[in-house]
Amino acid sequence: ALPISEETAYLPVEDGPYAGVLLLGLGARESLTPERVRRSAGKAAGVLRTQKYTEVVLDISDSPVYCAEAFLEGVSLAQYDFDVYKKKEEPGPAKVQLFHIIAPPDTDLHDLQVRSEMALLLCLSTNGARHLANTPPNELTPTALAEFALGVARESG
């Protein structure tokens, strides 16, 4: 990781299993927090978008396990784009769709997967709320909002 918090560096790789390596600046190890990881991952999402990556391998083998959740949250929240009124002829920006996590050997993988899925579900909910907040009131009328809420209630039981 880079020593300066929230700094990113991208290095393309010509030969090897990966197309490139993205380094995240997380600052001093003793002051590492999930929020710092989340913010750095948010900035990294811009680099991933520019490079048109849809799949990421995250190596946390020498990091606290919470780094995986915080990274997933940072990238997922940063990828939100209210594109309802954008022309559909143009393809939207590339978004990361698949995350692979390399964890320390002693990691409870089931717990890591559950926590990662929960983080992504919370981001999906957050981005859904952002979408509702960005929808103009002439489209998201009280009736439309109530119908939306009833649909969510039906789907979730």
XYZ file of N, CA and C in Angstrom:
471
model
N 0.839 -1.186 0.000
C 0.000 0.000 0.000
C 0.882 1.247 0.000
N 0.381 2.300 -0.566
C 1.096 3.566 -0.604
C 1.014 4.239 0.761
N 2.041 4.987 1.133
C 2.031 5.594 2.465
C 1.063 6.761 2.613
N 0.694 7.406 1.517
C -0.180 8.565 1.606
C -1.633 8.114 1.497
N -2.412 8.461 2.481
C -3.800 8.030 2.528
C -4.586 8.535 1.320
N -5.379 7.644 0.742
C -6.289 7.903 -0.387
C -5.567 8.202 -1.702
N -4.270 7.942 -1.778
C -3.542 8.070 -3.032
C -3.632 6.732 -3.759
N -3.757 6.764 -5.072
C -3.803 5.526 -5.846
C -2.737 5.565 -6.930
N -2.252 4.396 -7.287
C -1.306 4.267 -8.391
C -1.676 3.013 -9.165
N -1.795 3.143 -10.480
C -2.139 2.011 -11.327
C -0.929 1.649 -12.180
N -0.596 0.371 -12.189
C 0.529 -0.119 -12.974
C 0.042 -1.217 -13.913
N 0.032 -0.976 -15.231
C -0.368 -2.037 -16.153
C 0.682 -3.152 -16.154
N 0.246 -4.366 -16.374
C 1.136 -5.527 -16.408
C 1.008 -6.161 -17.783
N 2.140 -6.303 -18.473
C 2.096 -6.863 -19.824
C 1.972 -8.376 -19.816
N 2.749 -9.055 -18.991
C 2.711 -10.510 -18.913
C 2.341 -10.912 -17.501
N 1.424 -11.823 -17.390
C 1.040 -12.288 -16.070
C -0.445 -12.546 -16.001
N -0.887 -13.021 -14.867
C -2.301 -13.372 -14.734
C -3.238 -12.167 -14.617
N -2.686 -10.982 -14.350
C -3.513 -9.798 -14.164
C -3.189 -8.751 -15.223
N -4.171 -7.931 -15.556
C -3.968 -6.873 -16.543
C -3.248 -5.680 -15.922
N -3.351 -5.548 -14.621
C -2.711 -4.431 -13.952
C -2.775 -4.590 -12.456
N -2.048 -3.740 -11.770
C -2.027 -3.725 -10.315
C -2.412 -2.319 -9.876
N -3.348 -2.245 -8.974
C -3.790 -0.969 -8.430
C -3.361 -0.909 -6.970
N -2.549 0.078 -6.650
C -2.081 0.263 -5.274
C -2.925 1.332 -4.608
N -3.317 1.067 -3.375
C -4.115 2.024 -2.613
C -3.291 2.608 -1.477
N -3.349 3.912 -1.336
C -2.707 4.560 -0.210
C -3.622 4.501 0.994
N -3.151 3.850 2.034
C -3.973 3.688 3.238
C -3.361 4.370 4.452
N -2.216 5.012 4.265
C -1.573 5.678 5.385
C -0.858 4.696 6.295
N -0.531 5.145 7.476
C 0.202 4.322 8.436
C -0.665 3.163 8.915
N -0.051 1.982 9.018
C -0.771 0.773 9.422
C -1.452 0.943 10.776
N -0.800 1.620 11.707
C -1.377 1.753 13.055
C -2.604 2.656 13.085
N -2.798 3.456 12.052
C -3.987 4.319 12.020
C -4.990 3.876 10.941
N -4.858 2.642 10.488
C -5.764 2.107 9.469
C -7.158 1.880 10.061
N -8.173 2.363 9.360
C -9.560 2.186 9.788
C -10.386 1.734 8.591
N -11.553 1.133 8.834
C -12.427 0.779 7.713
C -12.800 2.003 6.870
N -12.992 3.152 7.507
C -13.364 4.356 6.758
C -12.253 4.781 5.809
N -11.017 4.663 6.235
C -9.889 5.014 5.368
C -9.841 4.068 4.167
N -10.065 2.788 4.402
C -10.093 1.817 3.302
C -11.249 2.141 2.363
N -12.413 2.436 2.927
C -13.611 2.755 2.135
C -13.359 3.966 1.221
N -12.761 5.008 1.767
C -12.480 6.219 0.982
C -11.454 5.941 -0.124
N -10.411 5.190 0.212
C -9.400 4.850 -0.793
C -10.007 3.991 -1.895
N -10.873 3.064 -1.519
C -11.537 2.207 -2.516
C -12.458 3.034 -3.401
N -13.081 4.040 -2.822
C -13.926 4.932 -3.622
C -13.118 5.639 -4.691
N -11.924 6.095 -4.326
C -11.053 6.722 -5.331
C -10.566 5.684 -6.334
N -10.294 4.487 -5.869
C -9.842 3.423 -6.766
C -10.920 3.073 -7.792
N -12.177 3.231 -7.420
C -13.271 2.917 -8.350
C -13.165 3.757 -9.611
N -12.698 4.986 -9.478
C -12.505 5.828 -10.649
C -11.451 5.265 -11.587
N -10.367 4.749 -11.025
C -9.311 4.137 -11.840
C -9.840 2.866 -12.495
N -10.562 2.057 -11.733
C -11.124 0.823 -12.286
C -12.088 1.133 -13.426
N -12.859 2.187 -13.273
C -13.804 2.603 -14.315
C -13.057 3.052 -15.576
N -12.023 3.853 -15.385
C -11.224 4.336 -16.513
C -10.575 3.181 -17.269
N -10.100 2.189 -16.531
C -9.453 1.028 -17.147
C -10.469 -0.009 -17.654
N -11.760 0.246 -17.388
C -12.863 -0.607 -17.828
C -12.799 -2.029 -17.249
N -12.419 -2.104 -15.984
C -12.374 -3.405 -15.319
C -13.733 -3.741 -14.719
N -14.132 -4.974 -14.899
C -15.378 -5.458 -14.315
C -15.109 -6.562 -13.291
N -13.858 -6.926 -13.147
C -13.477 -7.987 -12.216
C -12.215 -7.549 -11.477
N -12.196 -7.769 -10.163
C -11.091 -7.317 -9.328
C -10.664 -8.442 -8.402
N -9.355 -8.574 -8.229
C -8.797 -9.467 -7.218
C -8.248 -8.576 -6.114
N -8.744 -8.751 -4.912
C -8.330 -7.963 -3.758
C -7.490 -8.841 -2.844
N -6.258 -8.441 -2.605
C -5.357 -9.206 -1.747
C -5.306 -8.563 -0.369
N -5.940 -9.210 0.600
C -5.903 -8.714 1.983
C -5.116 -9.689 2.859
N -4.234 -10.481 2.226
C -3.514 -11.511 2.973
C -2.624 -10.943 4.074
N -2.284 -9.659 3.996
C -1.461 -9.030 5.027
C -2.201 -7.850 5.662
N -3.526 -7.924 5.662
C -4.344 -6.812 6.160
C -5.436 -7.344 7.071
N -6.027 -6.466 7.871
C -7.177 -6.892 8.676
C -8.331 -7.337 7.765
N -9.095 -8.302 8.210
C -10.181 -8.847 7.392
C -11.222 -7.788 7.054
N -11.435 -6.786 7.932
C -12.444 -5.768 7.632
C -12.108 -4.979 6.368
N -10.862 -5.068 5.907
C -10.478 -4.351 4.680
C -11.296 -4.831 3.486
N -11.649 -6.102 3.448
C -12.440 -6.621 2.326
C -13.807 -5.953 2.286
N -14.514 -5.939 3.412
C -15.838 -5.304 3.459
C -15.752 -3.825 3.102
N -14.793 -3.139 3.691
C -14.662 -1.702 3.455
C -14.328 -1.415 1.994
N -13.482 -2.256 1.382
C -13.143 -2.075 -0.022
C -14.380 -2.285 -0.897
N -15.124 -3.346 -0.634
C -16.343 -3.620 -1.410
C -17.325 -2.457 -1.288
N -17.482 -1.949 -0.079
C -18.388 -0.818 0.137
C -17.917 0.413 -0.623
N -16.637 0.725 -0.526
C -16.108 1.912 -1.186
C -16.297 1.872 -2.698
N -15.978 0.736 -3.303
C -16.129 0.606 -4.761
C -17.605 0.633 -5.143
N -18.430 -0.122 -4.440
C -19.857 -0.204 -4.782
C -20.562 1.139 -4.652
N -20.276 1.857 -3.586
C -20.914 3.165 -3.396
C -20.403 4.192 -4.408
N -19.127 4.105 -4.762
C -18.560 5.055 -5.721
C -19.055 4.802 -7.150
N -19.505 3.600 -7.421
C -19.975 3.274 -8.770
C -21.398 3.754 -9.042
N -22.082 4.250 -8.008
C -23.452 4.707 -8.206
C -23.480 5.843 -9.225
N -24.436 5.750 -10.133
C -24.594 6.769 -11.170
C -26.077 6.874 -11.490
N -26.644 8.046 -11.285
C -28.051 8.258 -11.635
C -28.096 8.557 -13.132
N -28.317 7.515 -13.914
C -28.219 7.629 -15.368
C -29.563 7.486 -16.081
N -30.646 7.729 -15.365
C -31.983 7.544 -15.924
C -32.201 8.393 -17.168
N -31.656 9.586 -17.187
C -31.925 10.507 -18.291
C -30.796 10.567 -19.318
N -29.819 9.701 -19.180
C -28.723 9.666 -20.148
C -29.139 8.853 -21.357
N -28.600 9.208 -22.503
C -28.917 8.492 -23.734
C -28.463 7.046 -23.606
N -29.317 6.131 -24.001
C -29.026 4.706 -23.861
C -28.179 4.162 -25.007
N -27.991 4.958 -26.105
C -27.172 4.475 -27.208
C -25.722 4.304 -26.778
N -25.290 5.154 -25.862
C -23.921 5.089 -25.385
C -23.833 4.065 -24.250
N -22.817 3.187 -24.312
C -22.678 2.242 -23.200
C -22.289 2.986 -21.925
N -22.841 2.550 -20.821
C -22.512 3.171 -19.539
C -21.086 2.836 -19.149
N -20.592 3.476 -18.128
C -19.219 3.198 -17.694
C -19.099 1.769 -17.170
N -17.921 1.210 -17.321
C -17.672 -0.138 -16.811
C -17.796 -0.126 -15.292
N -18.419 -1.146 -14.761
C -18.563 -1.271 -13.315
C -18.044 -2.629 -12.879
N -17.421 -2.656 -11.726
C -16.918 -3.915 -11.192
C -18.117 -4.785 -10.827
N -18.153 -5.971 -11.388
C -19.253 -6.905 -11.161
C -18.834 -8.105 -10.305
N -17.530 -8.368 -10.260
C -17.048 -9.578 -9.589
C -15.807 -9.254 -8.771
N -15.820 -9.662 -7.512
C -14.692 -9.467 -6.617
C -14.154 -10.836 -6.199
N -12.854 -10.989 -6.246
C -12.172 -12.169 -5.701
C -11.328 -11.662 -4.544
N -11.340 -12.363 -3.433
C -10.591 -11.905 -2.260
C -9.564 -12.958 -1.878
N -8.313 -12.521 -1.779
C -7.235 -13.379 -1.280
C -7.069 -13.014 0.190
N -7.391 -13.974 1.062
C -7.413 -13.717 2.500
C -6.272 -14.454 3.200
N -5.950 -14.037 4.422
C -4.937 -14.761 5.200
C -5.360 -16.217 5.408
N -4.394 -17.131 5.559
C -4.722 -18.561 5.680
C -5.654 -18.907 6.835
N -5.612 -18.166 7.928
C -6.424 -18.493 9.101
C -7.810 -17.844 9.074
N -8.208 -17.279 7.948
C -9.490 -16.575 7.840
C -10.650 -17.556 7.775
N -11.707 -17.268 8.492
C -12.958 -18.029 8.387
C -13.628 -17.567 7.090
N -13.488 -18.363 6.037
C -13.969 -17.959 4.713
C -15.485 -17.818 4.652
N -16.194 -18.664 5.377
C -17.658 -18.544 5.397
C -18.063 -17.199 5.997
N -17.436 -16.840 7.107
C -17.734 -15.562 7.750
C -17.371 -14.396 6.825
N -16.227 -14.493 6.157
C -15.813 -13.439 5.226
C -16.815 -13.288 4.090
N -17.294 -14.412 3.571
C -18.275 -14.354 2.480
C -19.592 -13.744 2.957
N -20.068 -14.155 4.108
C -21.324 -13.618 4.641
C -21.196 -12.115 4.883
N -20.096 -11.702 5.498
C -19.890 -10.279 5.782
C -19.753 -9.470 4.487
N -19.085 -10.043 3.486
C -18.932 -9.352 2.199
C -20.271 -9.223 1.485
N -21.059 -10.287 1.499
C -22.382 -10.231 0.874
C -23.284 -9.234 1.588
N -23.188 -9.168 2.903
C -23.982 -8.201 3.666
C -23.554 -6.780 3.312
N -22.252 -6.552 3.185
C -21.759 -5.221 2.806
C -22.305 -4.820 1.436
N -22.293 -5.756 0.494
C -22.807 -5.452 -0.844
C -24.319 -5.226 -0.820
N -25.027 -5.965 0.013
C -26.475 -5.763 0.139
C -26.785 -4.384 0.721
N -26.018 -3.976 1.720
C -26.204 -2.638 2.293
C -25.911 -1.552 1.252
N -24.908 -1.774 0.421
C -24.591 -0.801 -0.640
C -25.699 -0.754 -1.680
N -26.246 -1.906 -2.009
C -27.366 -1.950 -2.956
C -28.550 -1.166 -2.394
N -28.816 -1.337 -1.115
C -29.904 -0.603 -0.468
C -29.608 0.895 -0.431
N -28.381 1.246 -0.106
C -27.993 2.661 -0.062
C -28.130 3.293 -1.432
N -27.631 2.603 -2.457
C -27.730 3.147 -3.811
C -29.178 3.205 -4.284
N -30.010 2.279 -3.823
C -31.443 2.338 -4.132
C -32.087 3.571 -3.513
N -31.710 3.864 -2.269
C -32.234 5.065 -1.611
C -31.735 6.327 -2.323
N -30.491 6.311 -2.770
C -29.961 7.448 -3.519
C -30.743 7.646 -4.818
N -31.088 6.521 -5.449
C -31.861 6.584 -6.695
C -33.236 7.216 -6.434
N -33.882 6.793 -5.362
C -35.180 7.386 -5.023
C -35.032 8.883 -4.738
N -33.990 9.255 -4.011
C -33.791 10.662 -3.671
C -33.492 11.514 -4.903
N -32.855 10.919 -5.908
C -32.517 11.663 -7.126
C -33.650 11.706 -8.151
N -34.661 10.895 -7.964
C -35.781 10.870 -8.902
C -36.637 12.114 -8.685
N -36.935 12.849 -9.768
C -37.725 14.078 -9.621
C -39.118 13.795 -9.057
N -39.665 14.731 -8.284
C -40.960 14.514 -7.646
C -42.122 14.365 -8.632
N -41.968 14.850 -9.854
C -43.052 14.646 -10.813
C -43.083 13.201 -11.309
N -42.009 12.446 -11.097
C -41.995 11.024 -11.452
C -42.195 10.132 -10.231
N -41.595 10.506 -9.124
C -41.738 9.718 -7.905
C -42.755 10.426 -7.005
N -43.997 10.307 -7.407
C -45.094 10.905 -6.635
C -45.308 10.084 -5.367
N -46.048 10.590 -4.417
C -46.340 9.791 -3.219
C -46.967 8.431 -3.568
N -47.835 8.415 -4.561
C -48.458 7.152 -4.976
C -47.416 6.203 -5.552
N -46.538 6.725 -6.402
C -45.492 5.893 -7.003
C -44.546 5.355 -5.926
N -44.205 6.189 -4.942
C -43.340 5.754 -3.853
C -44.015 4.658 -3.031
N -45.311 4.814 -2.770
C -46.059 3.793 -2.028
C -46.097 2.482 -2.806
N -46.303 2.553 -4.111
C -46.307 1.341 -4.938
C -44.936 0.674 -4.928
N -43.881 1.477 -4.970
C -42.529 0.950 -4.897
C -42.312 0.217 -3.565
N -42.726 0.854 -2.478
C -42.572 0.251 -1.143
C -43.356 -1.041 -1.033
N -44.552 -1.076 -1.579
C -45.350 -2.311 -1.552
C -44.665 -3.414 -2.363
N -44.062 -3.045 -3.489
C -43.330 -4.033 -4.292
C -42.142 -4.611 -3.541
N -41.409 -3.759 -2.834
C -40.278 -4.228 -2.031
C -40.780 -5.151 -0.928
N -41.884 -4.767 -0.292
C -42.447 -5.581 0.788
C -42.884 -6.953 0.261
N -43.517 -6.966 -0.913
C -43.960 -8.242 -1.505
C -42.763 -9.127 -1.822
N -41.743 -8.542 -2.435
C -40.560 -9.327 -2.833
C -39.795 -9.872 -1.637
N -39.756 -9.131 -0.549
C -38.981 -9.549 0.599
C -39.789 -10.364 1.608
N -41.089 -10.456 1.377
C -41.912 -11.248 2.284
C -42.219 -10.503 3.559
